[in-house]
Amino acid sequence: MSNTNISSSFLATIEIVTIQMTYYGPIILLTVGIFGCLCNFLTFTSRQLRENSCAFYFLCSAIFEFLSITFGLSTRLAADHFDYDLQNSNRIFCKFRAYYVSSIPLIATYFILLSAIDRYMSSSTDVYLRSFSKIKVAYRNVIIFIIIGLISCSHILILYDLRPKCATSTGIYAIFDSIFVVLWLGVIPHVLMLTFGFLTLTNIRRTRQRRIVKLQMMLVQIGLSSILSLTRMIYYTYYIHGPLFTGDHKVIGSFLMSLTTLLYYTNYVKSFYIYTLTSQLFRSIFIQRIHSCIQKRFESNTSIIMIV
């Protein structure tokens, strides 16, 4: 009897934690994430970084991170707590949201991969490889990867539907979808990021280069991104292919799904704070930009007062 009471108490606590987590979690991530993305925009559009290919990839990633969290988290919060669950009531929105929350974060992730490849190219002793670390090449690569990201997720528009909730087709497509999510959105980009990160370190040690300004930013970003994304991917695979949660296990399953979803979105919130902690150059440019904006604002107000 006591075991049953303890179990009931534990499950009640888990339910309360899940409700609070799904309410306050998205609000906190939206606030922190939007602020961080705006600060990234301010920094990476500075004169010092405007013509740098690696910084351009970081900027593009920040743009798609902003798009990911603002839409993904706001619609998740609205569905969970404000009785505005279009995802499970409107067929078109079901397809669109499923496509959006897959393709946009995917593109943001692959831009970080491009930054890792760019660092490898720029640190190479091969002149031909270094020629790919150029801003013109970066412009072209960004367009190509946006197209690849949008096309690669297009099957979602066809095979997601209300069943009765928004979900994939059953059977072989469910297997394909889980493999696609785990490999294309998770394993492949992060394995490649880690590979090029270590290759860059090897190049730097071999040639005794000292200019590793963006390497720390990139490596910490890659490491945390791998942990946060793969945690979600692993649980998603288990959720799709594992045994159905029944009875009391539904409460625990709901908690784990909510937790891993928040961890997944944390991956697209963290970049500004990683860059600030790991790069003195980033910090100094960010502070310069803030001072410049304040100064321009002050000069503008002064001129208005003088005119009046």
PDB file of C-alpha atoms in Angstrom:
ATOM      1  CA  MET A   1       0.000   0.000   0.000  1.00  0.00           C
ATOM      2  CA  SER A   2       2.796   2.378   0.909  1.00  0.00           C
ATOM      3  CA  ASN A   3       4.559   1.586  -2.409  1.00  0.00           C
ATOM      4  CA  THR A   4       1.381   2.542  -4.286  1.00  0.00           C
ATOM      5  CA  ASN A   5       1.145   5.813  -2.358  1.00  0.00           C
ATOM      6  CA  ILE A   6       4.783   6.613  -3.050  1.00  0.00           C
ATOM      7  CA  SER A   7       4.293   5.807  -6.718  1.00  0.00           C
ATOM      8  CA  SER A   8       1.190   7.999  -6.923  1.00  0.00           C
ATOM      9  CA  SER A   9       2.983  10.851  -5.176  1.00  0.00           C
ATOM     10  CA  PHE A  10       5.949  10.538  -7.511  1.00  0.00           C
ATOM     11  CA  LEU A  11       3.749  10.538 -10.622  1.00  0.00           C
ATOM     12  CA  ALA A  12       1.796  13.547  -9.347  1.00  0.00           C
ATOM     13  CA  THR A  13       5.080  15.404  -8.859  1.00  0.00           C
ATOM     14  CA  ILE A  14       6.227  14.468 -12.363  1.00  0.00           C
ATOM     15  CA  GLU A  15       2.944  15.767 -13.811  1.00  0.00           C
ATOM     16  CA  ILE A  16       3.315  19.092 -11.992  1.00  0.00           C
ATOM     17  CA  VAL A  17       6.942  19.426 -13.088  1.00  0.00           C
ATOM     18  CA  THR A  18       5.960  18.669 -16.700  1.00  0.00           C
ATOM     19  CA  ILE A  19       3.214  21.315 -16.685  1.00  0.00           C
ATOM     20  CA  GLN A  20       5.517  23.951 -15.192  1.00  0.00           C
ATOM     21  CA  MET A  21       8.368  22.979 -17.505  1.00  0.00           C
ATOM     22  CA  THR A  22       6.248  23.201 -20.665  1.00  0.00           C
ATOM     23  CA  TYR A  23       4.985  26.642 -19.588  1.00  0.00           C
ATOM     24  CA  TYR A  24       8.051  28.414 -18.224  1.00  0.00           C
ATOM     25  CA  GLY A  25      10.627  26.570 -20.351  1.00  0.00           C
ATOM     26  CA  PRO A  26       9.521  28.003 -23.727  1.00  0.00           C
ATOM     27  CA  ILE A  27       9.076  31.492 -22.242  1.00  0.00           C
ATOM     28  CA  ILE A  28      12.612  31.480 -20.828  1.00  0.00           C
ATOM     29  CA  LEU A  29      14.110  30.040 -24.017  1.00  0.00           C
ATOM     30  CA  LEU A  30      12.238  32.545 -26.194  1.00  0.00           C
ATOM     31  CA  THR A  31      13.422  35.481 -24.083  1.00  0.00           C
ATOM     32  CA  VAL A  32      17.030  34.330 -23.839  1.00  0.00           C
ATOM     33  CA  GLY A  33      17.116  33.089 -27.438  1.00  0.00           C
ATOM     34  CA  ILE A  34      15.668  36.191 -29.119  1.00  0.00           C
ATOM     35  CA  PHE A  35      18.024  38.430 -27.131  1.00  0.00           C
ATOM     36  CA  GLY A  36      21.006  36.240 -28.071  1.00  0.00           C
ATOM     37  CA  CYS A  37      20.092  36.124 -31.758  1.00  0.00           C
ATOM     38  CA  LEU A  38      19.704  39.915 -31.929  1.00  0.00           C
ATOM     39  CA  CYS A  39      23.118  40.303 -30.289  1.00  0.00           C
ATOM     40  CA  ASN A  40      24.569  37.873 -32.847  1.00  0.00           C
ATOM     41  CA  PHE A  41      23.073  39.940 -35.681  1.00  0.00           C
ATOM     42  CA  LEU A  42      24.628  43.068 -34.200  1.00  0.00           C
ATOM     43  CA  THR A  43      28.071  41.486 -33.836  1.00  0.00           C
ATOM     44  CA  PHE A  44      28.397  39.496 -37.060  1.00  0.00           C
ATOM     45  CA  THR A  45      27.290  42.454 -39.211  1.00  0.00           C
ATOM     46  CA  SER A  46      30.161  44.572 -37.850  1.00  0.00           C
ATOM     47  CA  ARG A  47      32.745  46.020 -40.226  1.00  0.00           C
ATOM     48  CA  GLN A  48      35.465  43.732 -38.812  1.00  0.00           C
ATOM     49  CA  LEU A  49      33.525  40.541 -39.592  1.00  0.00           C
ATOM     50  CA  ARG A  50      31.466  41.537 -42.608  1.00  0.00           C
ATOM     51  CA  GLU A  51      33.886  40.050 -45.158  1.00  0.00           C
ATOM     52  CA  ASN A  52      34.831  36.973 -43.114  1.00  0.00           C
ATOM     53  CA  SER A  53      33.387  33.732 -44.502  1.00  0.00           C
ATOM     54  CA  CYS A  54      33.264  31.887 -41.164  1.00  0.00           C
ATOM     55  CA  ALA A  55      31.516  34.832 -39.484  1.00  0.00           C
ATOM     56  CA  PHE A  56      29.035  34.902 -42.369  1.00  0.00           C
ATOM     57  CA  TYR A  57      28.120  31.260 -41.710  1.00  0.00           C
ATOM     58  CA  PHE A  58      27.653  32.109 -38.016  1.00  0.00           C
ATOM     59  CA  LEU A  59      25.395  35.021 -39.001  1.00  0.00           C
ATOM     60  CA  CYS A  60      23.270  32.852 -41.299  1.00  0.00           C
ATOM     61  CA  SER A  61      23.015  30.200 -38.597  1.00  0.00           C
ATOM     62  CA  ALA A  62      21.846  32.866 -36.121  1.00  0.00           C
ATOM     63  CA  ILE A  63      19.119  33.980 -38.561  1.00  0.00           C
ATOM     64  CA  PHE A  64      17.770  30.445 -38.910  1.00  0.00           C
ATOM     65  CA  GLU A  65      18.094  29.850 -35.164  1.00  0.00           C
ATOM     66  CA  PHE A  66      15.912  32.922 -34.649  1.00  0.00           C
ATOM     67  CA  LEU A  67      13.336  31.567 -37.102  1.00  0.00           C
ATOM     68  CA  SER A  68      13.453  28.147 -35.411  1.00  0.00           C
ATOM     69  CA  ILE A  69      12.839  29.258 -31.840  1.00  0.00           C
ATOM     70  CA  THR A  70      10.317  32.034 -32.477  1.00  0.00           C
ATOM     71  CA  PHE A  71       7.934  29.832 -34.448  1.00  0.00           C
ATOM     72  CA  GLY A  72       8.662  26.429 -32.916  1.00  0.00           C
ATOM     73  CA  LEU A  73       8.521  27.457 -29.255  1.00  0.00           C
ATOM     74  CA  SER A  74       5.635  29.930 -29.578  1.00  0.00           C
ATOM     75  CA  THR A  75       3.389  27.407 -31.353  1.00  0.00           C
ATOM     76  CA  ARG A  76       4.378  24.704 -28.842  1.00  0.00           C
ATOM     77  CA  LEU A  77       3.523  26.991 -25.917  1.00  0.00           C
ATOM     78  CA  ALA A  78       0.224  28.042 -27.511  1.00  0.00           C
ATOM     79  CA  ALA A  79      -0.784  24.410 -28.053  1.00  0.00           C
ATOM     80  CA  ASP A  80       0.183  23.244 -24.553  1.00  0.00           C
ATOM     81  CA  HIS A  81      -1.239  26.072 -22.449  1.00  0.00           C
ATOM     82  CA  PHE A  82      -3.464  28.443 -24.430  1.00  0.00           C
ATOM     83  CA  ASP A  83      -5.842  26.003 -26.139  1.00  0.00           C
ATOM     84  CA  TYR A  84      -4.607  27.055 -29.582  1.00  0.00           C
ATOM     85  CA  ASP A  85      -3.633  23.677 -30.959  1.00  0.00           C
ATOM     86  CA  LEU A  86      -3.838  24.241 -34.720  1.00  0.00           C
ATOM     87  CA  GLN A  87      -1.239  21.535 -35.221  1.00  0.00           C
ATOM     88  CA  ASN A  88      -3.717  18.828 -34.212  1.00  0.00           C
ATOM     89  CA  SER A  89      -6.847  20.415 -35.659  1.00  0.00           C
ATOM     90  CA  ASN A  90      -5.845  21.963 -38.980  1.00  0.00           C
ATOM     91  CA  ARG A  91      -4.455  19.706 -41.694  1.00  0.00           C
ATOM     92  CA  ILE A  92      -2.520  22.417 -43.537  1.00  0.00           C
ATOM     93  CA  PHE A  93      -0.953  23.789 -40.352  1.00  0.00           C
ATOM     94  CA  CYS A  94      -0.042  20.251 -39.274  1.00  0.00           C
ATOM     95  CA  LYS A  95       1.952  19.723 -42.469  1.00  0.00           C
ATOM     96  CA  PHE A  96       3.470  23.206 -42.463  1.00  0.00           C
ATOM     97  CA  ARG A  97       4.612  23.140 -38.830  1.00  0.00           C
ATOM     98  CA  ALA A  98       6.090  19.639 -39.125  1.00  0.00           C
ATOM     99  CA  TYR A  99       8.003  20.775 -42.221  1.00  0.00           C
ATOM    100  CA  TYR A 100       9.093  24.087 -40.708  1.00  0.00           C
ATOM    101  CA  VAL A 101      10.399  22.728 -37.384  1.00  0.00           C
ATOM    102  CA  SER A 102      12.454  20.159 -39.296  1.00  0.00           C
ATOM    103  CA  SER A 103      13.835  22.152 -42.240  1.00  0.00           C
ATOM    104  CA  ILE A 104      14.693  25.467 -40.557  1.00  0.00           C
ATOM    105  CA  PRO A 105      16.685  23.995 -37.618  1.00  0.00           C
ATOM    106  CA  LEU A 106      18.324  21.614 -40.106  1.00  0.00           C
ATOM    107  CA  ILE A 107      19.593  24.551 -42.166  1.00  0.00           C
ATOM    108  CA  ALA A 108      20.870  26.328 -39.030  1.00  0.00           C
ATOM    109  CA  THR A 109      22.781  23.174 -38.069  1.00  0.00           C
ATOM    110  CA  TYR A 110      24.350  22.759 -41.505  1.00  0.00           C
ATOM    111  CA  PHE A 111      25.564  26.367 -41.442  1.00  0.00           C
ATOM    112  CA  ILE A 112      27.575  25.500 -38.323  1.00  0.00           C
ATOM    113  CA  LEU A 113      28.934  22.520 -40.279  1.00  0.00           C
ATOM    114  CA  LEU A 114      29.930  24.910 -43.074  1.00  0.00           C
ATOM    115  CA  SER A 115      31.753  27.083 -40.536  1.00  0.00           C
ATOM    116  CA  ALA A 116      33.682  23.999 -39.371  1.00  0.00           C
ATOM    117  CA  ILE A 117      34.622  23.142 -42.960  1.00  0.00           C
ATOM    118  CA  ASP A 118      35.600  26.772 -43.553  1.00  0.00           C
ATOM    119  CA  ARG A 119      37.947  26.752 -40.530  1.00  0.00           C
ATOM    120  CA  TYR A 120      39.552  23.569 -41.847  1.00  0.00           C
ATOM    121  CA  MET A 121      40.039  25.107 -45.291  1.00  0.00           C
ATOM    122  CA  SER A 122      41.484  28.356 -43.940  1.00  0.00           C
ATOM    123  CA  SER A 123      43.971  26.500 -41.701  1.00  0.00           C
ATOM    124  CA  SER A 124      45.210  24.230 -44.506  1.00  0.00           C
ATOM    125  CA  THR A 125      48.674  24.587 -46.032  1.00  0.00           C
ATOM    126  CA  ASP A 126      47.154  23.764 -49.419  1.00  0.00           C
ATOM    127  CA  VAL A 127      46.593  26.974 -51.383  1.00  0.00           C
ATOM    128  CA  TYR A 128      43.752  25.384 -53.358  1.00  0.00           C
ATOM    129  CA  LEU A 129      41.854  24.423 -50.185  1.00  0.00           C
ATOM    130  CA  ARG A 130      42.394  27.872 -48.673  1.00  0.00           C
ATOM    131  CA  SER A 131      40.813  29.397 -51.768  1.00  0.00           C
ATOM    132  CA  PHE A 132      37.459  27.948 -50.656  1.00  0.00           C
ATOM    133  CA  SER A 133      37.561  30.013 -47.449  1.00  0.00           C
ATOM    134  CA  LYS A 134      36.292  33.131 -49.209  1.00  0.00           C
ATOM    135  CA  ILE A 135      33.186  35.247 -48.692  1.00  0.00           C
ATOM    136  CA  LYS A 136      32.059  34.756 -52.325  1.00  0.00           C
ATOM    137  CA  VAL A 137      32.204  30.991 -51.854  1.00  0.00           C
ATOM    138  CA  ALA A 138      30.266  31.374 -48.599  1.00  0.00           C
ATOM    139  CA  TYR A 139      27.451  33.259 -50.383  1.00  0.00           C
ATOM    140  CA  ARG A 140      27.127  30.424 -52.885  1.00  0.00           C
ATOM    141  CA  ASN A 141      27.292  27.690 -50.238  1.00  0.00           C
ATOM    142  CA  VAL A 142      24.563  29.325 -48.155  1.00  0.00           C
ATOM    143  CA  ILE A 143      22.155  29.405 -51.098  1.00  0.00           C
ATOM    144  CA  ILE A 144      22.955  25.786 -52.006  1.00  0.00           C
ATOM    145  CA  PHE A 145      22.430  24.499 -48.469  1.00  0.00           C
ATOM    146  CA  ILE A 146      19.169  26.399 -48.011  1.00  0.00           C
ATOM    147  CA  ILE A 147      17.845  24.720 -51.162  1.00  0.00           C
ATOM    148  CA  ILE A 148      19.137  21.293 -50.051  1.00  0.00           C
ATOM    149  CA  GLY A 149      17.597  21.706 -46.595  1.00  0.00           C
ATOM    150  CA  LEU A 150      14.193  22.734 -47.934  1.00  0.00           C
ATOM    151  CA  ILE A 151      14.071  19.975 -50.564  1.00  0.00           C
ATOM    152  CA  SER A 152      15.362  17.201 -48.282  1.00  0.00           C
ATOM    153  CA  CYS A 153      12.478  17.767 -45.847  1.00  0.00           C
ATOM    154  CA  SER A 154       9.777  18.071 -48.529  1.00  0.00           C
ATOM    155  CA  HIS A 155       8.506  14.517 -47.937  1.00  0.00           C
ATOM    156  CA  ILE A 156       7.119  15.785 -44.612  1.00  0.00           C
ATOM    157  CA  LEU A 157       4.590  17.956 -46.472  1.00  0.00           C
ATOM    158  CA  ILE A 158       3.170  14.851 -48.125  1.00  0.00           C
ATOM    159  CA  LEU A 159       3.290  12.183 -45.455  1.00  0.00           C
ATOM    160  CA  TYR A 160       2.409  14.098 -42.279  1.00  0.00           C
ATOM    161  CA  ASP A 161      -1.321  14.415 -41.590  1.00  0.00           C
ATOM    162  CA  LEU A 162      -3.977  14.353 -38.873  1.00  0.00           C
ATOM    163  CA  ARG A 163      -4.200  10.705 -37.621  1.00  0.00           C
ATOM    164  CA  PRO A 164      -6.208  11.967 -35.629  1.00  0.00           C
ATOM    165  CA  LYS A 165      -3.327  14.040 -34.206  1.00  0.00           C
ATOM    166  CA  CYS A 166      -0.562  15.413 -36.408  1.00  0.00           C
ATOM    167  CA  ALA A 167       1.753  12.478 -37.102  1.00  0.00           C
ATOM    168  CA  THR A 168       3.596  10.581 -39.817  1.00  0.00           C
ATOM    169  CA  SER A 169       2.154   7.782 -41.899  1.00  0.00           C
ATOM    170  CA  THR A 170       2.452   4.426 -40.210  1.00  0.00           C
ATOM    171  CA  GLY A 171       4.480   1.479 -41.427  1.00  0.00           C
ATOM    172  CA  ILE A 172       7.581   1.835 -43.543  1.00  0.00           C
ATOM    173  CA  TYR A 173       7.404   5.639 -43.678  1.00  0.00           C
ATOM    174  CA  ALA A 174       7.491   5.873 -39.880  1.00  0.00           C
ATOM    175  CA  ILE A 175      10.745   3.885 -40.001  1.00  0.00           C
ATOM    176  CA  PHE A 176      12.113   6.089 -42.793  1.00  0.00           C
ATOM    177  CA  ASP A 177      11.148   9.265 -40.921  1.00  0.00           C
ATOM    178  CA  SER A 178      12.895   8.213 -37.720  1.00  0.00           C
ATOM    179  CA  ILE A 179      16.039   7.228 -39.663  1.00  0.00           C
ATOM    180  CA  PHE A 180      15.902  10.537 -41.552  1.00  0.00           C
ATOM    181  CA  VAL A 181      15.585  12.555 -38.338  1.00  0.00           C
ATOM    182  CA  VAL A 182      18.353  10.707 -36.499  1.00  0.00           C
ATOM    183  CA  LEU A 183      20.842  10.544 -39.386  1.00  0.00           C
ATOM    184  CA  TRP A 184      20.215  13.625 -41.539  1.00  0.00           C
ATOM    185  CA  LEU A 185      19.280  16.029 -38.733  1.00  0.00           C
ATOM    186  CA  GLY A 186      21.466  14.525 -36.012  1.00  0.00           C
ATOM    187  CA  VAL A 187      24.298  12.083 -36.612  1.00  0.00           C
ATOM    188  CA  ILE A 188      25.630  13.137 -40.035  1.00  0.00           C
ATOM    189  CA  PRO A 189      26.089  16.891 -39.443  1.00  0.00           C
ATOM    190  CA  HIS A 190      27.507  16.450 -35.948  1.00  0.00           C
ATOM    191  CA  VAL A 191      29.938  13.675 -36.910  1.00  0.00           C
ATOM    192  CA  LEU A 192      31.148  15.855 -39.792  1.00  0.00           C
ATOM    193  CA  MET A 193      31.434  18.874 -37.476  1.00  0.00           C
ATOM    194  CA  LEU A 194      33.560  16.919 -35.013  1.00  0.00           C
ATOM    195  CA  THR A 195      35.671  15.482 -37.844  1.00  0.00           C
ATOM    196  CA  PHE A 196      36.459  18.872 -39.385  1.00  0.00           C
ATOM    197  CA  GLY A 197      36.987  20.370 -35.933  1.00  0.00           C
ATOM    198  CA  PHE A 198      39.693  17.831 -35.111  1.00  0.00           C
ATOM    199  CA  LEU A 199      41.202  18.161 -38.603  1.00  0.00           C
ATOM    200  CA  THR A 200      41.450  21.906 -38.034  1.00  0.00           C
ATOM    201  CA  LEU A 201      43.203  21.330 -34.711  1.00  0.00           C
ATOM    202  CA  THR A 202      45.623  18.997 -36.489  1.00  0.00           C
ATOM    203  CA  ASN A 203      46.364  21.636 -39.138  1.00  0.00           C
ATOM    204  CA  ILE A 204      46.984  24.287 -36.507  1.00  0.00           C
ATOM    205  CA  ARG A 205      49.316  22.106 -34.445  1.00  0.00           C
ATOM    206  CA  ARG A 206      51.197  20.949 -37.529  1.00  0.00           C
ATOM    207  CA  THR A 207      51.843  24.469 -38.808  1.00  0.00           C
ATOM    208  CA  ARG A 208      52.034  26.102 -35.339  1.00  0.00           C
ATOM    209  CA  GLN A 209      49.481  28.716 -36.305  1.00  0.00           C
ATOM    210  CA  ARG A 210      48.427  31.175 -33.626  1.00  0.00           C
ATOM    211  CA  ARG A 211      45.372  32.602 -35.322  1.00  0.00           C
ATOM    212  CA  ILE A 212      42.628  30.427 -33.841  1.00  0.00           C
ATOM    213  CA  VAL A 213      40.180  33.244 -33.165  1.00  0.00           C
ATOM    214  CA  LYS A 214      37.007  31.392 -34.132  1.00  0.00           C
ATOM    215  CA  LEU A 215      38.177  27.845 -33.427  1.00  0.00           C
ATOM    216  CA  GLN A 216      37.188  27.815 -29.751  1.00  0.00           C
ATOM    217  CA  MET A 217      33.774  29.247 -30.603  1.00  0.00           C
ATOM    218  CA  MET A 218      33.264  26.563 -33.206  1.00  0.00           C
ATOM    219  CA  LEU A 219      34.470  23.597 -31.111  1.00  0.00           C
ATOM    220  CA  VAL A 220      32.375  24.454 -28.040  1.00  0.00           C
ATOM    221  CA  GLN A 221      29.366  25.100 -30.285  1.00  0.00           C
ATOM    222  CA  ILE A 222      29.842  21.716 -31.965  1.00  0.00           C
ATOM    223  CA  GLY A 223      30.279  19.826 -28.687  1.00  0.00           C
ATOM    224  CA  LEU A 224      27.162  21.223 -27.013  1.00  0.00           C
ATOM    225  CA  SER A 225      25.136  20.988 -30.210  1.00  0.00           C
ATOM    226  CA  SER A 226      25.995  17.290 -30.506  1.00  0.00           C
ATOM    227  CA  ILE A 227      24.935  16.559 -26.918  1.00  0.00           C
ATOM    228  CA  LEU A 228      21.664  18.519 -27.056  1.00  0.00           C
ATOM    229  CA  SER A 229      20.565  17.340 -30.508  1.00  0.00           C
ATOM    230  CA  LEU A 230      21.489  13.676 -30.139  1.00  0.00           C
ATOM    231  CA  THR A 231      19.717  13.471 -26.760  1.00  0.00           C
ATOM    232  CA  ARG A 232      16.512  14.448 -28.527  1.00  0.00           C
ATOM    233  CA  MET A 233      17.181  12.137 -31.494  1.00  0.00           C
ATOM    234  CA  ILE A 234      17.834   9.103 -29.284  1.00  0.00           C
ATOM    235  CA  TYR A 235      14.624   9.587 -27.321  1.00  0.00           C
ATOM    236  CA  TYR A 236      12.653  10.284 -30.508  1.00  0.00           C
ATOM    237  CA  THR A 237      13.820   6.968 -31.963  1.00  0.00           C
ATOM    238  CA  TYR A 238      12.827   5.112 -28.800  1.00  0.00           C
ATOM    239  CA  TYR A 239       9.460   6.898 -28.728  1.00  0.00           C
ATOM    240  CA  ILE A 240       8.684   5.883 -32.323  1.00  0.00           C
ATOM    241  CA  HIS A 241       9.981   2.307 -32.275  1.00  0.00           C
ATOM    242  CA  GLY A 242       9.888   1.358 -28.591  1.00  0.00           C
ATOM    243  CA  PRO A 243       6.937  -0.117 -26.699  1.00  0.00           C
ATOM    244  CA  LEU A 244       3.887   2.105 -26.280  1.00  0.00           C
ATOM    245  CA  PHE A 245       3.658   3.972 -22.993  1.00  0.00           C
ATOM    246  CA  THR A 246       0.643   2.771 -21.044  1.00  0.00           C
ATOM    247  CA  GLY A 247      -0.796   3.577 -17.656  1.00  0.00           C
ATOM    248  CA  ASP A 248       1.598   5.344 -15.316  1.00  0.00           C
ATOM    249  CA  HIS A 249       4.401   5.170 -17.876  1.00  0.00           C
ATOM    250  CA  LYS A 250       2.552   7.753 -20.001  1.00  0.00           C
ATOM    251  CA  VAL A 251       3.327  10.384 -17.363  1.00  0.00           C
ATOM    252  CA  ILE A 252       7.044   9.607 -17.467  1.00  0.00           C
ATOM    253  CA  GLY A 253       6.981   9.437 -21.270  1.00  0.00           C
ATOM    254  CA  SER A 254       5.322  12.855 -21.454  1.00  0.00           C
ATOM    255  CA  PHE A 255       7.935  14.291 -19.092  1.00  0.00           C
ATOM    256  CA  LEU A 256      10.835  12.903 -21.146  1.00  0.00           C
ATOM    257  CA  MET A 257       9.320  14.134 -24.405  1.00  0.00           C
ATOM    258  CA  SER A 258       8.877  17.645 -22.982  1.00  0.00           C
ATOM    259  CA  LEU A 259      12.381  17.664 -21.498  1.00  0.00           C
ATOM    260  CA  THR A 260      14.120  16.507 -24.678  1.00  0.00           C
ATOM    261  CA  THR A 261      12.077  18.989 -26.739  1.00  0.00           C
ATOM    262  CA  LEU A 262      13.328  21.849 -24.561  1.00  0.00           C
ATOM    263  CA  LEU A 263      16.893  20.524 -24.820  1.00  0.00           C
ATOM    264  CA  TYR A 264      16.471  20.406 -28.598  1.00  0.00           C
ATOM    265  CA  TYR A 265      15.450  24.077 -28.733  1.00  0.00           C
ATOM    266  CA  THR A 266      18.191  25.022 -26.253  1.00  0.00           C
ATOM    267  CA  ASN A 267      20.585  24.029 -29.028  1.00  0.00           C
ATOM    268  CA  TYR A 268      19.314  27.016 -31.051  1.00  0.00           C
ATOM    269  CA  VAL A 269      19.418  29.436 -28.119  1.00  0.00           C
ATOM    270  CA  LYS A 270      22.969  28.969 -26.872  1.00  0.00           C
ATOM    271  CA  SER A 271      25.213  30.374 -29.620  1.00  0.00           C
ATOM    272  CA  PHE A 272      25.569  34.000 -28.461  1.00  0.00           C
ATOM    273  CA  TYR A 273      26.429  32.922 -24.931  1.00  0.00           C
ATOM    274  CA  ILE A 274      29.017  30.402 -26.167  1.00  0.00           C
ATOM    275  CA  TYR A 275      30.627  32.990 -28.429  1.00  0.00           C
ATOM    276  CA  THR A 276      30.701  35.521 -25.586  1.00  0.00           C
ATOM    277  CA  LEU A 277      32.330  33.083 -23.155  1.00  0.00           C
ATOM    278  CA  THR A 278      34.872  31.574 -25.550  1.00  0.00           C
ATOM    279  CA  SER A 279      36.023  34.440 -27.790  1.00  0.00           C
ATOM    280  CA  GLN A 280      37.670  37.662 -26.666  1.00  0.00           C
ATOM    281  CA  LEU A 281      37.385  39.003 -30.225  1.00  0.00           C
ATOM    282  CA  PHE A 282      33.620  38.405 -30.242  1.00  0.00           C
ATOM    283  CA  ARG A 283      33.242  40.132 -26.857  1.00  0.00           C
ATOM    284  CA  SER A 284      35.266  43.160 -27.908  1.00  0.00           C
ATOM    285  CA  ILE A 285      33.394  43.580 -31.204  1.00  0.00           C
ATOM    286  CA  PHE A 286      30.034  43.165 -29.459  1.00  0.00           C
ATOM    287  CA  ILE A 287      30.940  45.818 -26.865  1.00  0.00           C
ATOM    288  CA  GLN A 288      32.163  48.148 -29.618  1.00  0.00           C
ATOM    289  CA  ARG A 289      28.877  47.735 -31.474  1.00  0.00           C
ATOM    290  CA  ILE A 290      26.869  48.456 -28.323  1.00  0.00           C
ATOM    291  CA  HIS A 291      28.929  51.583 -27.641  1.00  0.00           C
ATOM    292  CA  SER A 292      28.509  52.661 -31.268  1.00  0.00           C
ATOM    293  CA  CYS A 293      24.720  52.212 -31.142  1.00  0.00           C
ATOM    294  CA  ILE A 294      24.465  54.123 -27.855  1.00  0.00           C
ATOM    295  CA  GLN A 295      26.654  56.914 -29.216  1.00  0.00           C
ATOM    296  CA  LYS A 296      24.596  57.218 -32.405  1.00  0.00           C
ATOM    297  CA  ARG A 297      21.400  57.254 -30.361  1.00  0.00           C
ATOM    298  CA  PHE A 298      22.801  59.940 -28.070  1.00  0.00           C
ATOM    299  CA  GLU A 299      23.965  62.067 -31.017  1.00  0.00           C
ATOM    300  CA  SER A 300      20.546  61.691 -32.648  1.00  0.00           C
ATOM    301  CA  ASN A 301      18.753  62.828 -29.488  1.00  0.00           C
ATOM    302  CA  THR A 302      21.177  65.741 -29.088  1.00  0.00           C
ATOM    303  CA  SER A 303      20.570  66.950 -32.640  1.00  0.00           C
ATOM    304  CA  ILE A 304      16.790  66.762 -32.124  1.00  0.00           C
ATOM    305  CA  ILE A 305      17.053  68.816 -28.935  1.00  0.00           C
ATOM    306  CA  MET A 306      19.198  71.430 -30.701  1.00  0.00           C
ATOM    307  CA  ILE A 307      16.684  71.699 -33.557  1.00  0.00           C
ATOM    308  CA  VAL A 308      13.790  72.089 -31.124  1.00  0.00           C
TER     309      VAL A 308
END
